[in-house]
mmCIF file of C-alpha atoms and ligand atoms in Angstrom:
data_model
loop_
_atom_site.group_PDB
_atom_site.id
_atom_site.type_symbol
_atom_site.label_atom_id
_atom_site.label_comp_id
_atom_site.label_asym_id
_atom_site.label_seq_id
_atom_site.Cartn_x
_atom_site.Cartn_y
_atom_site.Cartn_z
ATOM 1 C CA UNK R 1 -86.415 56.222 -31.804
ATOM 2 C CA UNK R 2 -82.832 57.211 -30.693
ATOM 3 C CA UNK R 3 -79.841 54.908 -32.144
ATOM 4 C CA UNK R 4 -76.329 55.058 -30.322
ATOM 5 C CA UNK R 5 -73.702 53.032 -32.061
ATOM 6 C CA UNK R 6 -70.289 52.489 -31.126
ATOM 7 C CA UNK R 7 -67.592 51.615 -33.788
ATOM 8 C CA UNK R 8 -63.832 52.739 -34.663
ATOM 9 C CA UNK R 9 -65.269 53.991 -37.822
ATOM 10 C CA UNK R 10 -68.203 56.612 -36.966
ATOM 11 C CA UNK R 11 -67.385 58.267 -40.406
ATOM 12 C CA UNK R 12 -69.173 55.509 -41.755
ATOM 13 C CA UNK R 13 -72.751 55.880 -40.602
ATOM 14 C CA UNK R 14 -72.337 59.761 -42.078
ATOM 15 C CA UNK R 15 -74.460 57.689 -45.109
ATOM 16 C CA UNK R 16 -77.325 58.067 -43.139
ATOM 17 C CA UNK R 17 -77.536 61.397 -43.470
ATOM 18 C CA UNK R 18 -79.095 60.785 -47.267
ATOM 19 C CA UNK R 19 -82.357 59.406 -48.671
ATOM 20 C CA UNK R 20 -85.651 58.123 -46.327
ATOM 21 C CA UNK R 21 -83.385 57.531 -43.106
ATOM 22 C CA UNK R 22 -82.059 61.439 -43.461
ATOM 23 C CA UNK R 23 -85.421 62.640 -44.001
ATOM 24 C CA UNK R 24 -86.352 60.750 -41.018
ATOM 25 C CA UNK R 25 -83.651 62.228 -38.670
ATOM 26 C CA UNK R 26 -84.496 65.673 -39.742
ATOM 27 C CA UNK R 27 -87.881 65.426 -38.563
ATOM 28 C CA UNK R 28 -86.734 63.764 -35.393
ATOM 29 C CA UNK R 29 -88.395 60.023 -35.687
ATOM 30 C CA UNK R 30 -84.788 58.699 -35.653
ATOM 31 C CA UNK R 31 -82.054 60.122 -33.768
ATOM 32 C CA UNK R 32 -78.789 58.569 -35.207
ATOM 33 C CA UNK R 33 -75.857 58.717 -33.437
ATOM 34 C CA UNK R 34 -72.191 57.125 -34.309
ATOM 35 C CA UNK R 35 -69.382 57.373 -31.099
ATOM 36 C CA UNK R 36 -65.974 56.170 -31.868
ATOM 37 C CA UNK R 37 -65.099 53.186 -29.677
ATOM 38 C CA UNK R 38 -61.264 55.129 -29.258
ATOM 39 C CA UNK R 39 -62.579 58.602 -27.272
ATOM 40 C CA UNK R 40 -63.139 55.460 -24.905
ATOM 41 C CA UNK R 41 -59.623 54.546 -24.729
ATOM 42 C CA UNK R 42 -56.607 56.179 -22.334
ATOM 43 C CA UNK R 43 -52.986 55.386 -23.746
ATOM 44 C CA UNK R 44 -51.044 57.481 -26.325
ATOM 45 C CA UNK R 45 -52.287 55.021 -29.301
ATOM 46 C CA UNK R 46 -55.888 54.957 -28.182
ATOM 47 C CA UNK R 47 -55.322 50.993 -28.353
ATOM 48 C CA UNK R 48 -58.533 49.159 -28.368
ATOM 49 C CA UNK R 49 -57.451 45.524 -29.269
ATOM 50 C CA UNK R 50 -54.559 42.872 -28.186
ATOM 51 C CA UNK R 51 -53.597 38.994 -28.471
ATOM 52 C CA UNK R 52 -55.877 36.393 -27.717
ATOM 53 C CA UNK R 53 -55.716 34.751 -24.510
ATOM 54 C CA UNK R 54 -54.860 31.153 -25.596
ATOM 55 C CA UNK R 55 -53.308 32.027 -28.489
ATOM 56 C CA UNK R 56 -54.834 32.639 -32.534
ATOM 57 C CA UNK R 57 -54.672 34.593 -35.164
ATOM 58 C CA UNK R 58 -56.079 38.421 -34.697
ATOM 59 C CA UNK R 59 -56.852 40.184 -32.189
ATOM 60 C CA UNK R 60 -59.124 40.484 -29.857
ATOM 61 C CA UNK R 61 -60.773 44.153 -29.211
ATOM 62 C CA UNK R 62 -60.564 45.134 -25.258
ATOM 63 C CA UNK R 63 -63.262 45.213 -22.785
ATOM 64 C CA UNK R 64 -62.142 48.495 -21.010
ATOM 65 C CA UNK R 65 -63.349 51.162 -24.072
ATOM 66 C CA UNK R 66 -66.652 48.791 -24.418
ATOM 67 C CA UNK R 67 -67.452 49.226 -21.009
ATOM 68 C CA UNK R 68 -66.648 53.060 -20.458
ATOM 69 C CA UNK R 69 -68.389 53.431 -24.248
ATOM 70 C CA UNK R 70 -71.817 51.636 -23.239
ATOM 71 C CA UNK R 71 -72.058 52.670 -19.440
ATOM 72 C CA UNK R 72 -71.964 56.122 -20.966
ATOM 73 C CA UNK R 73 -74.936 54.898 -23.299
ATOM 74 C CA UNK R 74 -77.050 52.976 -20.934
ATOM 75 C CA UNK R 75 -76.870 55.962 -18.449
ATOM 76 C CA UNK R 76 -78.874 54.686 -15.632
ATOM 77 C CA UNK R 77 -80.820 51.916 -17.375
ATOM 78 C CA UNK R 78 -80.997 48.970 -15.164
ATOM 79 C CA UNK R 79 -82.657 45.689 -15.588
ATOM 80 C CA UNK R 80 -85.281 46.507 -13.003
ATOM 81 C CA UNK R 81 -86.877 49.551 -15.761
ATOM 82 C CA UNK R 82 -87.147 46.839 -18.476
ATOM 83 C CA UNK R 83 -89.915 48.492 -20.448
ATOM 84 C CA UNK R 84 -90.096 50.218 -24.018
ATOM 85 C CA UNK R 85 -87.743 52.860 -22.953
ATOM 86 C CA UNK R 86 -84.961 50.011 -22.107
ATOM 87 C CA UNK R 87 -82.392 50.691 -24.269
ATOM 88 C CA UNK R 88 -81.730 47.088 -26.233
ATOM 89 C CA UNK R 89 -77.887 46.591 -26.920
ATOM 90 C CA UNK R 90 -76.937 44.506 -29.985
ATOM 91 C CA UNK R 91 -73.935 43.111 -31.103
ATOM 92 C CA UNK R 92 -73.876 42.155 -35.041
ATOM 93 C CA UNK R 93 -71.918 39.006 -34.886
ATOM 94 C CA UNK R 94 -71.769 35.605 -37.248
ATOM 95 C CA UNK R 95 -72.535 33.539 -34.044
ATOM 96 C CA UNK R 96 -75.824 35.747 -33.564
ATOM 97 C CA UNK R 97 -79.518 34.971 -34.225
ATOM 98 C CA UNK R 98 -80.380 35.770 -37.545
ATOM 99 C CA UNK R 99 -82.299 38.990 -38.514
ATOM 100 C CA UNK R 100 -85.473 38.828 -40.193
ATOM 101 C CA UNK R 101 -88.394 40.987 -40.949
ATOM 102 C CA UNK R 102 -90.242 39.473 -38.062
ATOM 103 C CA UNK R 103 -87.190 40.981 -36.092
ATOM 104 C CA UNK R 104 -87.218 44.273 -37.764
ATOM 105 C CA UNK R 105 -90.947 44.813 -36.905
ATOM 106 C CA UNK R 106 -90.519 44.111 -33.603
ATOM 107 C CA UNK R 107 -87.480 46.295 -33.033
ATOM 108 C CA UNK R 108 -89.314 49.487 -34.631
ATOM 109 C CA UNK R 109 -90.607 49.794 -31.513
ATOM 110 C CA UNK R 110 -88.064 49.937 -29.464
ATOM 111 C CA UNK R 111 -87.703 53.191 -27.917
ATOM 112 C CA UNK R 112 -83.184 53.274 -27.669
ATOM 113 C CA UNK R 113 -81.175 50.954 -29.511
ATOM 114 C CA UNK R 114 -77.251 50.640 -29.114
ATOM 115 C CA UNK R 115 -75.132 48.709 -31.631
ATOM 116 C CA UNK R 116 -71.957 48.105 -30.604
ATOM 117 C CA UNK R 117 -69.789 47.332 -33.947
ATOM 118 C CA UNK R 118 -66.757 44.369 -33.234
ATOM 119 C CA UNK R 119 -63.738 43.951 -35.479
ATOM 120 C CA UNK R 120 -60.570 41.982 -35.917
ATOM 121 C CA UNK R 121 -61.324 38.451 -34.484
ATOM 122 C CA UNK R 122 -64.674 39.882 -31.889
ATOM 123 C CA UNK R 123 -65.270 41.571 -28.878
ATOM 124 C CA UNK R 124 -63.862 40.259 -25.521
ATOM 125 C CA UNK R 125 -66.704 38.077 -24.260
ATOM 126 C CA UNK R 126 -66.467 39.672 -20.491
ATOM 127 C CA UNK R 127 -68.621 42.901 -22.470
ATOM 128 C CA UNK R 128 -71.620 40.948 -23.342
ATOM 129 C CA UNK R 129 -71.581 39.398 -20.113
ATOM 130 C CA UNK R 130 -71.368 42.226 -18.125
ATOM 131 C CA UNK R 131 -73.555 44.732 -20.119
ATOM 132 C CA UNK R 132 -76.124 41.805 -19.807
ATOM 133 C CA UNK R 133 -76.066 42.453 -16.158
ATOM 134 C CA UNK R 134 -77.638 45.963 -16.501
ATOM 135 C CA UNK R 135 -79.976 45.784 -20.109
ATOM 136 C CA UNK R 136 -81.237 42.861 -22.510
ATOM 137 C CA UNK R 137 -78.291 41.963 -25.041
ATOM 138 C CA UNK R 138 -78.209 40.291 -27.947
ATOM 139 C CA UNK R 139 -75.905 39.089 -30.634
ATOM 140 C CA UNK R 140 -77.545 39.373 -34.174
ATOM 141 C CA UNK R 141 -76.749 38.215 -37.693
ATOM 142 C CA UNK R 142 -77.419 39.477 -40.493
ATOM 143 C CA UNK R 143 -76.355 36.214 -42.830
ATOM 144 C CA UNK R 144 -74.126 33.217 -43.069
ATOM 145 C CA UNK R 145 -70.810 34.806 -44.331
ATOM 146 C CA UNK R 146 -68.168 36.662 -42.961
ATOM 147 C CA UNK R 147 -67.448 40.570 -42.640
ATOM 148 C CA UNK R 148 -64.716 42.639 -41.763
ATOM 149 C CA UNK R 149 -66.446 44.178 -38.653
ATOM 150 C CA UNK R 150 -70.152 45.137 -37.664
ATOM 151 C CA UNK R 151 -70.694 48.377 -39.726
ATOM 152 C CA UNK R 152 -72.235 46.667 -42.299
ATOM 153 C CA UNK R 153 -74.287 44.561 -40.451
ATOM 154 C CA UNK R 154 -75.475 47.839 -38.177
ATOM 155 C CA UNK R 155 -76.081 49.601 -41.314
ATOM 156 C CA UNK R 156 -78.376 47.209 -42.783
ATOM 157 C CA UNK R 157 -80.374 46.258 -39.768
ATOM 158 C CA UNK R 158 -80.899 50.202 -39.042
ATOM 159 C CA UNK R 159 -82.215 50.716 -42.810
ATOM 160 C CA UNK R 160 -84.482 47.671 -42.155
ATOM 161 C CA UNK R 161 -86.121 48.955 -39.045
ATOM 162 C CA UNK R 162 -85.509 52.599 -39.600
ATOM 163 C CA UNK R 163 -87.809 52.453 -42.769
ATOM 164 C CA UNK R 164 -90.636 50.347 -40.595
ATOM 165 C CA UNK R 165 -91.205 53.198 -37.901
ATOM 166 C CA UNK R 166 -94.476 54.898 -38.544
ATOM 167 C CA UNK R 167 -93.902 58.211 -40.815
ATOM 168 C CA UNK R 168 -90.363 57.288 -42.243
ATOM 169 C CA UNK R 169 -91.836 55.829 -45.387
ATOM 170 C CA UNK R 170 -94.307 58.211 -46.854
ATOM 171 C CA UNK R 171 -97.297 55.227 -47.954
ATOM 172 C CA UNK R 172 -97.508 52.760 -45.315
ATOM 173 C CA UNK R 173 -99.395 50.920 -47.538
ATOM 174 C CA UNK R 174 -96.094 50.162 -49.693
ATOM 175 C CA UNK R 175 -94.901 48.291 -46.517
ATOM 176 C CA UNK R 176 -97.086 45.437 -46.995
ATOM 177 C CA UNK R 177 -96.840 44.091 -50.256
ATOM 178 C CA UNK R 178 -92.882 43.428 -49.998
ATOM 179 C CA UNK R 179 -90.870 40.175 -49.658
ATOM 180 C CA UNK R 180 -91.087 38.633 -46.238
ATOM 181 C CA UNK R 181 -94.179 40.699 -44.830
ATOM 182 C CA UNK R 182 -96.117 38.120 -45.041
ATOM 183 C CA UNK R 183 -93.420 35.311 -45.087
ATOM 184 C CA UNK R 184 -93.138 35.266 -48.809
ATOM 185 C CA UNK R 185 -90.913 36.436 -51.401
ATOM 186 C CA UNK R 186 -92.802 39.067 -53.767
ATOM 187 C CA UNK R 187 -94.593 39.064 -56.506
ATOM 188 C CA UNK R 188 -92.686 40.638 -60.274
ATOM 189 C CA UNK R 189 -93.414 43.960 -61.028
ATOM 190 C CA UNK R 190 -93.996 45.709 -64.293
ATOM 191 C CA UNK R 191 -94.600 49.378 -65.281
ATOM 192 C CA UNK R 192 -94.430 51.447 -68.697
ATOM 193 C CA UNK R 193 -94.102 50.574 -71.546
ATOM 194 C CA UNK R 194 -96.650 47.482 -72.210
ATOM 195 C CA UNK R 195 -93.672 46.506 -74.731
ATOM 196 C CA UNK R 196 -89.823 45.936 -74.253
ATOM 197 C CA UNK R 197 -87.561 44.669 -76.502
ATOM 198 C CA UNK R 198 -90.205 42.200 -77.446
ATOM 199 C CA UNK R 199 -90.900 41.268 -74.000
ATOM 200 C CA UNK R 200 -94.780 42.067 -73.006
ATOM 201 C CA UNK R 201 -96.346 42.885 -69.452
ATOM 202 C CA UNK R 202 -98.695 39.879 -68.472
ATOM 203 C CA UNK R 203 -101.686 40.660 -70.073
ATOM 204 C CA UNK R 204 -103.857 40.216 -66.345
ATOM 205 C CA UNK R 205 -101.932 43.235 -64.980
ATOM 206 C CA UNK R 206 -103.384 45.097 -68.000
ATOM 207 C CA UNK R 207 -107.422 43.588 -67.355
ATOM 208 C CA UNK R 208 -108.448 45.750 -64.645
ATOM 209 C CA UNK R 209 -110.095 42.910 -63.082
ATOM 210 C CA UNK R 210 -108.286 43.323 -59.586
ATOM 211 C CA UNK R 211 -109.757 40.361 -57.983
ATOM 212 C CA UNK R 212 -108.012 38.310 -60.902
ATOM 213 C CA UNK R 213 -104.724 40.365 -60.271
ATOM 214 C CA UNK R 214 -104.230 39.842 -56.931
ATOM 215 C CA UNK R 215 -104.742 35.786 -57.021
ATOM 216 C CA UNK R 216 -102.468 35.950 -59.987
ATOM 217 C CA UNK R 217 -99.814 38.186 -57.560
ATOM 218 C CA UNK R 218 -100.632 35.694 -55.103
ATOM 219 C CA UNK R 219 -99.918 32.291 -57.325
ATOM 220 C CA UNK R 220 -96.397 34.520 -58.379
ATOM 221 C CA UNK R 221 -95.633 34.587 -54.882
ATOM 222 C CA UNK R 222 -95.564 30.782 -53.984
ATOM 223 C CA UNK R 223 -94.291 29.909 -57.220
ATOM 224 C CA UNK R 224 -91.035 32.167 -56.712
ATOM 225 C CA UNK R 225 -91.059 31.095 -52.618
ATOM 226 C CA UNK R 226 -91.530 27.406 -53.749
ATOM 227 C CA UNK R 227 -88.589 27.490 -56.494
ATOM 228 C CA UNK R 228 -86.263 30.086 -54.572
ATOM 229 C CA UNK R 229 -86.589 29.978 -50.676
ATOM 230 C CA UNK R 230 -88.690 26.784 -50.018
ATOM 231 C CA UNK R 231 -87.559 27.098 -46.379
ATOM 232 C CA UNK R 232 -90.013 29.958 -45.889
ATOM 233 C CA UNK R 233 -92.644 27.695 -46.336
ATOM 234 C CA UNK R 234 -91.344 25.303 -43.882
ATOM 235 C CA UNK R 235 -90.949 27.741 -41.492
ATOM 236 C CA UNK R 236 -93.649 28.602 -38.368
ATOM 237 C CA UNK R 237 -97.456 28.605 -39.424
ATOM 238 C CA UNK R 238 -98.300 24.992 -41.313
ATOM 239 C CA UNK R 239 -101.760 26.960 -43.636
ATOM 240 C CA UNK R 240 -98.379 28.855 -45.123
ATOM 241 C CA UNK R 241 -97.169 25.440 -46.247
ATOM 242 C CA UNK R 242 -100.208 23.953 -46.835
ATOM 243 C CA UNK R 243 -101.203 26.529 -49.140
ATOM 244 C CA UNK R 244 -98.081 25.837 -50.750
ATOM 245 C CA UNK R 245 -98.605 22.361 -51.429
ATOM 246 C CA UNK R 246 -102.003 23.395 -52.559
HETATM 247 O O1 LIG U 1 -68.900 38.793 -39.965
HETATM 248 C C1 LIG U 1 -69.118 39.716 -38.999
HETATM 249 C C2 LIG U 1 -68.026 40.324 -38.340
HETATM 250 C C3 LIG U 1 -68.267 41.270 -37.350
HETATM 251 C C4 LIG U 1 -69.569 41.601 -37.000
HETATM 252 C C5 LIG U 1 -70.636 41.007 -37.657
HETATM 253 C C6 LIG U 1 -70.416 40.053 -38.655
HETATM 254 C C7 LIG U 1 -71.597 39.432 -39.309
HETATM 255 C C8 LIG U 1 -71.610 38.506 -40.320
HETATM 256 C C9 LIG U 1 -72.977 38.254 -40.559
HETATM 257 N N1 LIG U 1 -73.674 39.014 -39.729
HETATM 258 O O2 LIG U 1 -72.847 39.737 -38.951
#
């Protein structure tokens, strides 16, 4: 998978360069790259923001460096060669979808992604409208609160479906049993020792009798979703809630 993303702070994403997501780019499943929004810019200041038309606080960042920045991305995508190898541009923003696991999943296999990083007050609208025009856009967030600019966003939704494409994470098997694979939050974990300041593992972990284990991980899993994210259980298939309620 190659990654483009466009931000006045490329620095940032050098991060990437550690842990699974490094490993990863050295052995070429992920292709990372960071451009800085102000190579894409023409004046003395390499200015890439101004006032708001109608007036407010902040500024708003220009359309011109988006524009030369993601036509030099897209190359010669156009909507007429919308398969896997479509680049997909998104846009972290708080007025975006929200970005779940589901969304993660799917997006691992994607074959180009570009993430185009806003600050001050956002992006002129004009760029989502016009790189819509030539590949599928979409504005994605990550939460309901408020950041400084993209980066963050960008980083976390790249660890999320960086770590999902096949051969990043050495056991795909550890990909399954995790919160929100399968809609639910996970189960506790214990390891060494069987003791800790007086607090004991539960003694089924320690029975061997798997079959009793896993309905006991199971029942841990509702309990938490129930008490801590009862929305998950509202949301999409009803034998998720149902069990639930069970
Ligand atoms: O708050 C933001 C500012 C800029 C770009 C993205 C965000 C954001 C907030 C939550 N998810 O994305």
């Amino acid at each position: 998978m190659r990654i483009d993303v466009v931000t006045i702070f490329p620095e940032f994403f050098d991060v990437l360069d550690i842990s699974l997501l490094g490993k990863a780019r050295q052995s070429g499943l992920l292709d990372v790259s960071a451009h800085n929004l102000r190579e894409y810019t023409h004046d003395r200041h390499r200015t890439v923001d101004d006032t708001p038309y109608g007036g407010g606080a902040g500024m708003v960042m220009k359309p011109e460096p988006w524009g030369e920045a993601i036509d030099e991305l897209l190359g010669d995508a156009t909507p007429e060669r919308a398969d896997a190898s479509a680049p997909l541009v998104i846009f972290p923003s708080p007025a975006g979808e929200v970005f779940t696991q589901k969304m993660a999943r799917e997006l691992a296999h994607r074959e180009h992604l570009i993430f185009g990083c806003g600050r001050y007050e956002g992006i002129d609208q004009r760029v989502f409208d016009h790189v819509a025009t030539r590949a599928e856009v979409r504005l994605v967030s990550i939460g309901d609160y408020v950041l400084n600019g993209g980066e963050v966003a960008v980083m976390a939704m790249i660890e999320a479906i960086g770590r999902l494409i096949p051969g990043v994470v050495g056991n795909p098997e550890s990909l399954v049993e995790e919160s929100h694979e399968d809609g639910l939050l996970e189960y506790p974990s214990y390891t060494k020792p069987a003791e800790w300041r007086g607090l004991e593992v539960p003694p089924i972990l320690l029975s061997g009798n798997h079959k009793a284990i896993d309905a006991w991980r199971r029942e841990q899993q509702l309990e938490r979703t129930r008490r801590v994210r009862p929305d998950l259980l509202r949301a999409e298939t009803p034998e998720k809630a149902e069990t639930a309620e069970a």
